XYZ file of C-alpha atoms in Angstrom:
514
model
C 20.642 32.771 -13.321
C 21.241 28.835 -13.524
C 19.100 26.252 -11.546
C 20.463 25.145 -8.879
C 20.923 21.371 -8.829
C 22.293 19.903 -5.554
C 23.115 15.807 -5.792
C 24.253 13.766 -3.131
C 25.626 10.614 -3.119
C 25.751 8.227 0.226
C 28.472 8.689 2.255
C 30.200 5.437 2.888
C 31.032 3.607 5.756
C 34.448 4.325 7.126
C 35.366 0.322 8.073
C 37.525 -0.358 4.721
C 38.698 0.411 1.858
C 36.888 1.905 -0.946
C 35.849 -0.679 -3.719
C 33.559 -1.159 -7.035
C 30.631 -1.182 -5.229
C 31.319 2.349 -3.746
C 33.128 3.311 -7.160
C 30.141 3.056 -9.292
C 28.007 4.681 -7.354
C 30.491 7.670 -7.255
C 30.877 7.474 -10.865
C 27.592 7.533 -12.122
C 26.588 10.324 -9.496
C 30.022 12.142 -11.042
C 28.714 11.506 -14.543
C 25.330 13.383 -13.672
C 26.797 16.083 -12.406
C 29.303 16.527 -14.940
C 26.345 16.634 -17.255
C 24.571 19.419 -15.607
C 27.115 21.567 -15.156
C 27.006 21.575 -19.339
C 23.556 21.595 -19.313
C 24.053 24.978 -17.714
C 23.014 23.994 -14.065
C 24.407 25.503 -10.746
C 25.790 22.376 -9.522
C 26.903 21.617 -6.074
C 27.663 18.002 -5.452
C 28.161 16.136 -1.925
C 29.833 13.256 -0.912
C 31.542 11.707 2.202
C 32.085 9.369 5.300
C 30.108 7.828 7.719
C 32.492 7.469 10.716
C 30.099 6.407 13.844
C 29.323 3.139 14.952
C 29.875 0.542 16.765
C 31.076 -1.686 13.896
C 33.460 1.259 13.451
C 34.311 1.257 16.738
C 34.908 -2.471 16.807
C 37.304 -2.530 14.102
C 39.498 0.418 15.125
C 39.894 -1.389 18.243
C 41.012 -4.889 16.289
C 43.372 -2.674 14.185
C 44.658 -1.009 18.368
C 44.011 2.454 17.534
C 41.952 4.781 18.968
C 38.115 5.197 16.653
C 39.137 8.926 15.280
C 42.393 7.941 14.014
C 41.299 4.875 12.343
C 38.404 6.863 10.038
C 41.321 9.561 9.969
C 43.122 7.006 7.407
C 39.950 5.870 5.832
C 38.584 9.295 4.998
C 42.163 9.829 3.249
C 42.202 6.661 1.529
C 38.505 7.440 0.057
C 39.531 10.722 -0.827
C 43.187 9.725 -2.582
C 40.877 6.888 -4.751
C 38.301 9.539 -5.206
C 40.877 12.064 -7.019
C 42.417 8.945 -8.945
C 38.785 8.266 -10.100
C 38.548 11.882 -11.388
C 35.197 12.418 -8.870
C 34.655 16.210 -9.054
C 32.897 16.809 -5.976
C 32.743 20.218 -4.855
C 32.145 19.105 -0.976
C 33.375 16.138 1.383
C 31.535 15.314 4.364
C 32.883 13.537 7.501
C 30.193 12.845 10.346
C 32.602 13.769 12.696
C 32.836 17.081 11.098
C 31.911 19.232 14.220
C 29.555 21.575 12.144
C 27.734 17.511 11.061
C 26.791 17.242 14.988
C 26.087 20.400 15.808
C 23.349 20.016 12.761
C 22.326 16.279 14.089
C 21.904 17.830 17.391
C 19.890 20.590 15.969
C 17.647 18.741 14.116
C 16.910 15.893 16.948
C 15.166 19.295 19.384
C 14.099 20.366 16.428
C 11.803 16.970 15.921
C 11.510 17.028 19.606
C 10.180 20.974 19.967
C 7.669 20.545 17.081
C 6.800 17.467 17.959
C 7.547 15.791 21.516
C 6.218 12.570 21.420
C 7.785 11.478 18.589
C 10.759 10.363 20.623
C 9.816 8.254 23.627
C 11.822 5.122 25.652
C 11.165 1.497 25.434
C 13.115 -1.416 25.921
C 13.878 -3.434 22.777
C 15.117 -6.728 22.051
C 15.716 -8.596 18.480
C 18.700 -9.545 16.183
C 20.785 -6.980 15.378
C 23.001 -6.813 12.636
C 26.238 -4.917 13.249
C 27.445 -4.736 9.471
C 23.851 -2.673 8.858
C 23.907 -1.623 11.990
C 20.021 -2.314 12.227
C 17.542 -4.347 13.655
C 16.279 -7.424 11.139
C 12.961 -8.479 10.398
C 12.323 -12.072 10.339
C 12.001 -11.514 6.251
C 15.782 -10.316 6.536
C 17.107 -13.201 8.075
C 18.101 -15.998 6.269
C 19.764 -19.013 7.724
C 20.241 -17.409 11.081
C 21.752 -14.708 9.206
C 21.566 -11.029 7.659
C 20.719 -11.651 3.672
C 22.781 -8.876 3.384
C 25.932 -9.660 5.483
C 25.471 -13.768 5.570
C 29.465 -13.943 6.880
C 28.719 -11.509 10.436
C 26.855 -13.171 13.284
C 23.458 -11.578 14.394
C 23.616 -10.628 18.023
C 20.492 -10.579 20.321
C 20.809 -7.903 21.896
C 18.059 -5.905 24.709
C 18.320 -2.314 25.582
C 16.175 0.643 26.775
C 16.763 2.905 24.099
C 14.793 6.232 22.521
C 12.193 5.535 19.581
C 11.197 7.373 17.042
C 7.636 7.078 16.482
C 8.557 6.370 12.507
C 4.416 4.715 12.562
C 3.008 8.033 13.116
C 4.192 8.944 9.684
C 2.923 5.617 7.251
C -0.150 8.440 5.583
C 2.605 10.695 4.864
C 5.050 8.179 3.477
C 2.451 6.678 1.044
C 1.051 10.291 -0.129
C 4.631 11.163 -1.055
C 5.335 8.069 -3.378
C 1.770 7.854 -4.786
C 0.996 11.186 -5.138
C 4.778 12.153 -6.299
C 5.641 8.969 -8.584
C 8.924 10.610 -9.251
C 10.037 11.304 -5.526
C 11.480 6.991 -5.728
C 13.040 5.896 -8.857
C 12.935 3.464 -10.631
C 9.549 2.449 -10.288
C 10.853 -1.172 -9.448
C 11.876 0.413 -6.048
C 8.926 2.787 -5.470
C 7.040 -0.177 -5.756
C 8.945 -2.088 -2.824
C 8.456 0.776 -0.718
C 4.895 0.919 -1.094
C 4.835 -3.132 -0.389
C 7.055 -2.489 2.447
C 4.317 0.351 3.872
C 1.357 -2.870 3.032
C 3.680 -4.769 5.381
C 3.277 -1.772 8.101
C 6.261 0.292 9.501
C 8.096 -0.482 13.297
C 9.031 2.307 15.233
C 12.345 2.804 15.261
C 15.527 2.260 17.792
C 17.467 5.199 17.492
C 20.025 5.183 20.230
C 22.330 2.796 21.604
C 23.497 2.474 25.309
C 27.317 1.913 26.066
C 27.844 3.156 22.744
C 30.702 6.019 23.100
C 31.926 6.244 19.575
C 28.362 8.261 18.731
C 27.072 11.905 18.630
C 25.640 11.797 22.142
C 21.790 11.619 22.016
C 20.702 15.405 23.018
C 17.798 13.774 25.504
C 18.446 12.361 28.663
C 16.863 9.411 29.476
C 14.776 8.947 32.430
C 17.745 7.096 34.273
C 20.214 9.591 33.577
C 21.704 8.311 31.199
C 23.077 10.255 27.601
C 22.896 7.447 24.731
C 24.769 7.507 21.657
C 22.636 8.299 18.477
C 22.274 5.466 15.906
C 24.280 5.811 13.241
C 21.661 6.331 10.789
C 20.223 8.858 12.581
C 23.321 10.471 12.311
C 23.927 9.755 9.067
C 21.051 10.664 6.964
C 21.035 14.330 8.001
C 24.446 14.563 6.433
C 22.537 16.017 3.311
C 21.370 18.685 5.108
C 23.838 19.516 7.763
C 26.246 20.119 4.540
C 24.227 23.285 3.855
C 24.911 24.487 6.759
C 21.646 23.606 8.981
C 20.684 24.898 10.847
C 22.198 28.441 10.684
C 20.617 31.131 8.601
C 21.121 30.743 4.266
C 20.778 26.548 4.530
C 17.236 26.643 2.592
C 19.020 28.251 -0.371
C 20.335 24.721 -1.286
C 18.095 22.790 0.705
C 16.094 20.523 -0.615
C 18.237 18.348 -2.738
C 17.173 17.723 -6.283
C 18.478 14.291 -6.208
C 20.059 12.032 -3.560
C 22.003 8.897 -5.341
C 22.046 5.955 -3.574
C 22.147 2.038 -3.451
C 18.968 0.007 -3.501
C 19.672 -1.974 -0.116
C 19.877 1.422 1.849
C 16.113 2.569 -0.112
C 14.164 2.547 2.744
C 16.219 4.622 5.247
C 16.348 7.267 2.279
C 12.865 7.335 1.472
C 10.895 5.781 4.966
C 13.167 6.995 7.799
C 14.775 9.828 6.157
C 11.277 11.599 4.598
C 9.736 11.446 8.045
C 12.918 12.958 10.035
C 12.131 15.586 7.437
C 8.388 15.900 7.984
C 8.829 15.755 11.730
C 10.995 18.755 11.929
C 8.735 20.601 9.434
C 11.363 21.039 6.553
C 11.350 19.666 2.960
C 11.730 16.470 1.626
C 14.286 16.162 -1.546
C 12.920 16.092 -5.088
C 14.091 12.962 -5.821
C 16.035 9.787 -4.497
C 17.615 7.286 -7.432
C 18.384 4.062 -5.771
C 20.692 1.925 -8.653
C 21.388 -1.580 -8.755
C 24.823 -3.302 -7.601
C 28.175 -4.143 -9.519
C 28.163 -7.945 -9.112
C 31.347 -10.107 -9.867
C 30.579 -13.617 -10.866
C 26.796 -13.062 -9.743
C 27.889 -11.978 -6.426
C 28.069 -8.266 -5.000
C 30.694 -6.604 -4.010
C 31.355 -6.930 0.049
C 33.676 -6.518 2.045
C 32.292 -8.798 4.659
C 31.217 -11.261 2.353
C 35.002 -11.104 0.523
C 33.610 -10.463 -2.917
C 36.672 -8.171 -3.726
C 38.121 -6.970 -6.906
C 41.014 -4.209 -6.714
C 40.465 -0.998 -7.990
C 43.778 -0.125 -8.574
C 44.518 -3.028 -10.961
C 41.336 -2.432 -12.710
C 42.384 1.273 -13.097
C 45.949 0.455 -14.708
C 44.734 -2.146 -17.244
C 43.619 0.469 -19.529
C 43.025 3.637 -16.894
C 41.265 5.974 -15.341
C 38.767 6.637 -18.021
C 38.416 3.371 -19.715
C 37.024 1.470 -16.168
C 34.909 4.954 -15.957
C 33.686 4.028 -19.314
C 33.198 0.402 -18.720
C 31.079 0.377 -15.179
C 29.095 3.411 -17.019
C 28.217 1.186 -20.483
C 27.975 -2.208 -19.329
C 26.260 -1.733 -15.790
C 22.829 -0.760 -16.196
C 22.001 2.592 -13.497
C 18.770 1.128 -12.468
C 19.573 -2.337 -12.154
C 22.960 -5.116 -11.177
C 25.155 -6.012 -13.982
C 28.424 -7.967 -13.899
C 32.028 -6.656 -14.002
C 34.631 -9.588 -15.654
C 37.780 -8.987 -17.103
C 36.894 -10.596 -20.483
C 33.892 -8.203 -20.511
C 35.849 -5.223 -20.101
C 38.744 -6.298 -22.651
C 35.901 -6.815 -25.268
C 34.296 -3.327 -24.603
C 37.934 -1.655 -24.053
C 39.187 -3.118 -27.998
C 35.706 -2.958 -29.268
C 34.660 -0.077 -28.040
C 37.055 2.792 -27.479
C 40.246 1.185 -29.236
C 38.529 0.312 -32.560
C 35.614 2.156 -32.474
C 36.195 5.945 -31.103
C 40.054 5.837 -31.029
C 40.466 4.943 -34.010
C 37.727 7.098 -35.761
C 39.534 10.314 -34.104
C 42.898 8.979 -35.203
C 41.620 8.415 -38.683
C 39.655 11.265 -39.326
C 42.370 13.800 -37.728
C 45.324 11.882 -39.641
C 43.468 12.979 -42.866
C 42.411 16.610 -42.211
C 46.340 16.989 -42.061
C 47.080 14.882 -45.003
C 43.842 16.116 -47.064
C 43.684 19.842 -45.561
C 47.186 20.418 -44.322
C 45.623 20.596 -41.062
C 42.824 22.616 -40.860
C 39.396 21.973 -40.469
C 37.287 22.945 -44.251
C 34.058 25.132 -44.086
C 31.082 23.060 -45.249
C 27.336 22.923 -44.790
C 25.422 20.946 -42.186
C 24.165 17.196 -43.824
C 21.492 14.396 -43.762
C 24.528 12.567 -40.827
C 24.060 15.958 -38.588
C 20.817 15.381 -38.551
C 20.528 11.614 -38.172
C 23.144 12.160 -34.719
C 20.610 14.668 -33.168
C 17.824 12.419 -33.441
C 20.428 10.286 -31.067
C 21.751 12.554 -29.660
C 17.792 13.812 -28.388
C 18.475 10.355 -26.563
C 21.228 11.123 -24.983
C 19.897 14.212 -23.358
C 16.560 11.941 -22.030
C 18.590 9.696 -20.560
C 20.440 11.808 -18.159
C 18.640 15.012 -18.018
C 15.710 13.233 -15.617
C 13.103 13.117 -18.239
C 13.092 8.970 -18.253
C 15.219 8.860 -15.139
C 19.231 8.980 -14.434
C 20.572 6.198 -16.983
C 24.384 6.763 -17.937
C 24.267 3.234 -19.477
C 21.230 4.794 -22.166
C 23.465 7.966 -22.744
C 26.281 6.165 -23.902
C 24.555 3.300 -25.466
C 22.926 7.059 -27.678
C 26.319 8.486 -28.470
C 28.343 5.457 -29.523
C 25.510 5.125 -32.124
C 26.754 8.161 -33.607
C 30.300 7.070 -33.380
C 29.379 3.823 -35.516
C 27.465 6.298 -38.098
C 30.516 8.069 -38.487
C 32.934 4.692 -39.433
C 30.372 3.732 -41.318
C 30.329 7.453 -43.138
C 34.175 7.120 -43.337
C 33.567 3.691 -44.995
C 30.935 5.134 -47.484
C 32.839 7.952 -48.553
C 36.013 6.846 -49.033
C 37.782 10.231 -48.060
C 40.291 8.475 -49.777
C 39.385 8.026 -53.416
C 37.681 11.918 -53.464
C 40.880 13.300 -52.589
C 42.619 11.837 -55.727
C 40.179 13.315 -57.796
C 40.708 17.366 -57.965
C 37.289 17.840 -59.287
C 35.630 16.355 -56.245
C 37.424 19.126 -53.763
C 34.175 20.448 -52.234
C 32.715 16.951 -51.743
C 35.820 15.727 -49.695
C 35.505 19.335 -47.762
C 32.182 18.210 -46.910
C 32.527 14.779 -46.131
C 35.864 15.886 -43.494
C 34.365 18.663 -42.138
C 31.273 16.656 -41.297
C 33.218 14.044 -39.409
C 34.758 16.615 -37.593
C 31.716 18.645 -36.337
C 30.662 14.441 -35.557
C 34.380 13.848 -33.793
C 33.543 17.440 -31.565
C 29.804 16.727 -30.704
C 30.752 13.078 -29.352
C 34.098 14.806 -27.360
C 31.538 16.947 -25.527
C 29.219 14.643 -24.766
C 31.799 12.041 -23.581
C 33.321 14.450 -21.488
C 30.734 13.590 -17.841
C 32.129 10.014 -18.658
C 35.447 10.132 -19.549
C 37.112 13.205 -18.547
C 40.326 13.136 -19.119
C 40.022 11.768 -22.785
C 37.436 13.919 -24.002
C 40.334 17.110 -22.810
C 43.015 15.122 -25.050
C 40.241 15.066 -27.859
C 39.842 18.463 -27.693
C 42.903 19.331 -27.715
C 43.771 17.097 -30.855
C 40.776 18.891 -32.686
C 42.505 22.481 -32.229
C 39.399 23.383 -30.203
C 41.507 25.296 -27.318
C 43.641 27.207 -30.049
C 40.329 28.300 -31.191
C 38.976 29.878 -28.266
C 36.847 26.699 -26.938
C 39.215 26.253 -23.809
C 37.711 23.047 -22.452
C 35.120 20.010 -23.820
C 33.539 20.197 -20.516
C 32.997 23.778 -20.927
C 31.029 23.693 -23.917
C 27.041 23.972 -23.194
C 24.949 21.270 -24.528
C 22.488 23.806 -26.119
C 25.793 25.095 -28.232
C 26.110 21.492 -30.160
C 23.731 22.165 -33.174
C 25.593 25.629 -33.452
C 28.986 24.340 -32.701
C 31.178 24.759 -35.814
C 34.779 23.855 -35.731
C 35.695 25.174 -39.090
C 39.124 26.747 -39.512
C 40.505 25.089 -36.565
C 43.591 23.359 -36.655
C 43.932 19.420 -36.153
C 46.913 17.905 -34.270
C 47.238 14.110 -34.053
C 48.441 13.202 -30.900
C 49.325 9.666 -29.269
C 46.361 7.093 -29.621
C 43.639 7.786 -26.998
C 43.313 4.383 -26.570
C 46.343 2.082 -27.445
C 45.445 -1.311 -28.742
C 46.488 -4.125 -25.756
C 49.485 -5.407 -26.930
């Protein structure tokens, strides 16, 4: 029976539109799951919506329509870009999914039954940032406002709310990323977190008066009054409330093996959301990757800050699977790297027009010319061997064993695809076939680039989807029983032998720009 591997992305916040910053995220948690599912694991992946709030709320009421309505459209709009994007999720989440607060619910008595004083009232006053919809720290203010939303005005605002007594847990917190290194990567951001435990942890606000567009806080306060949950607090359990907490059959998915997020939202994943855990006695998940940010001309990508590139146009210039390819390469997974349009012209031409396109066009154009078609028999050869060393890289860069690092993987495979131009280049298919005698030696050389042409289609197909199918299908793979790249386990590649199948050139996969 497979492992199960359950990955999670973080559900976005329903007050716009989807854009690159959300998009990368999506795709490189899409990319590692793609890659399990061929590396024979029992995959479910989770993403979604987080629809709460009172910046929610204050922008449905801008827009004059009522709060569900408004995250109505949004959910569809992620969703539509989602499908464009060729995400294969198998679950979307929406926090006002009724079974989502029946779970919140559950879990808040569930903290409060094991352990009652972790939730007591207080009266709080400091800045408060709507766009995170926290509380900042004087070290998260900068020129009177958020570093991470400079454009929104902080509001001082003073309430009696409920705590959670997040303080109680600092011996925990620090056990679990010293004593698990791998719980928080990249180490860059385990070692914030531990510098952000030296600093000392706050307890935390987690309910907001007057605030109607919440999941109703299940404890009353001592006035009488039902408070709204903070969004966070209804947000982070999304992870588990898609299992189905808290009825019976949850723990067979629960914990998750990885939850993908961004590094600004690290500490409620690995602080707040550890101890929620802890407090209600249930597991913490295996691992949390926080990546870096898509930056455009050195800035992120924000909605509030109007750092905006549309996804739509960057989907038709050369689609769906080339902008996969390009936020995948050229954006490091555990760091920020810049999109520009130059930048993903030069990999576009460079890359997949001159480099992969036009290897599969050349070596397919001469099976038919050489082989009328179909694919010689011929022993394995020193260029097998010299792409598994590569390929061995590939596998380490996504299977966990150095971390989550589509940038790596890619970097590992289109080393193979310039040893096989150069191989073409070396040979000279060409000149063998007009020499009779040298029959076997051209069988070899094509029948090499093929089994080189097939390894690289499976292994492109977590990145570029779509493309790696055409491949496929181009190679006479599906004729030959292999129905689908993306079907194809890894641990099949050094035994995968597409003699006898029969070559079709198609359109170019990826048309030179004009």
């Amino acid at each position: 029976m497979s492992t199960p591997f359950y990955i999670t992305t973080a559900i976005d916040y329903a007050n716009g539109e989807p854009h690159h910053g959300h998009a990368y995220e999506k795709l490189g948690a899409d990319a590692i799951a793609r890659y399990m599912r061929q590396a024979g694991r029992q995959v479910h992946f989770l993403t979604g919506l987080d629809e709460h709030g009172q910046k929610v709320a204050q922008t449905a009421e801008a827009r004059g329509v009522p709060p569900q309505a408004f995250v109505d459209e949004i959910a569809d709009a992620f969703q539509r870009m989602w499908g464009r994007l060729e995400i294969s999720y198998d679950q979307f989440i929406r926090t006002t999914d009724a079974a989502h607060k029946r779970g919140v619910k559950a879990l808040i008595e569930r903290i409060h039954a094991r352990n009652p004083d972790d939730f007591y009232e207080q009266t709080y006053e400091g800045w408060y940032c709507v766009g995170c919809e926290l509380f900042k720290r004087d070290n998260e203010i900068e020129n009177g406002h958020c570093v991470l939303h400079p454009t929104r005005e902080l509001q001082w605002t003073q309430e009696r709310n409920w705590f959670f007594r997040l303080t109680k847990y600092a011996d925990f917190l620090r056990a679990l990323l010293t004593e698990n290194p791998t719980f928080l990567r990249p180490e860059s951001r385990r070692n914030e977190m531990l510098a952000l435990l030296d600093l000392g942890l706050e307890d935390l606000s987690i309910t907001r008066s007057r605030l109607a567009w919440a999941i109703p806080f299940p404890l009353v306060s001592s006035g009488g009054e039902t408070q709204g949950t903070w969004v966070w607090f209804d947000a982070l359990p999304n992870y588990l409330t898609a299992t189905g907490f808290p009825d019976a059959g949850f723990e067979s998915r629960w914990p998750a093996q990885l939850h993908v997020v961004g590094k600004d939202i690290t500490r409620l994943h690995t602080i707040v959301w550890p101890a929620m855990l802890q407090a209600a006695g249930l597991p913490v998940p295996q691992q949390v990757w926080a990546h870096g940010f898509v930056l455009l001309g050195g800035e992120r990508f924000s909605k509030s800050s109007g750092v905006r590139l549309d996804l739509g146009e960057a989907m038709d210039r050369y689609g769906v699977d080339a902008l996969r390819y390009f936020l995948l390469r050229e954006v490091p997974f555990d760091g920020d790297g810049n999109f520009s349009w130059e930048r993903f012209d030069d990999r576009y031409t460079s890359d997949l027009a001159n480099a992969f396109g036009n290897l599969a066009s050349r070596v397919i154009s001469m099976v038919e010319k050489y082989f009328d078609g179909e694919v010689p028999a011929a022993a394995r050869t020193v260029v097998d061997d010299a792409d598994f060393a590569d390929l061995a890289d590939f596998h380490a860069a996504m299977d966990g064993t150095r971390g989550y690092l589509p940038h790596e993987a890619l970097a590992a495979v289109w080393r193979t695809v310039a040893r096989a131009n150069e191989f073409v280049q070396s040979a000279a298919p060409w000149a063998l076939a007009k020499d009779p005698a040298r029959r076997a030696e051209l069988a070899s050389v094509m029948a090499s680039l093929v089994r080189q042409l097939a390894r690289q289609t499976v292994c492109v197909a977590p990145f570029m989807p779509a493309k790696a199918e055409e491949l496929w299908t181009q190679l006479g793979a599906p004729a030959a029983g292999r129905a689908r790249a993306a079907d194809v386990r890894f641990d099949e590649l050094a035994s995968l032998d597409p003699t006898a199948w029969r070559v079709t050139k198609g359109a170019p996969l990826f048309p030179r720009p004009a």
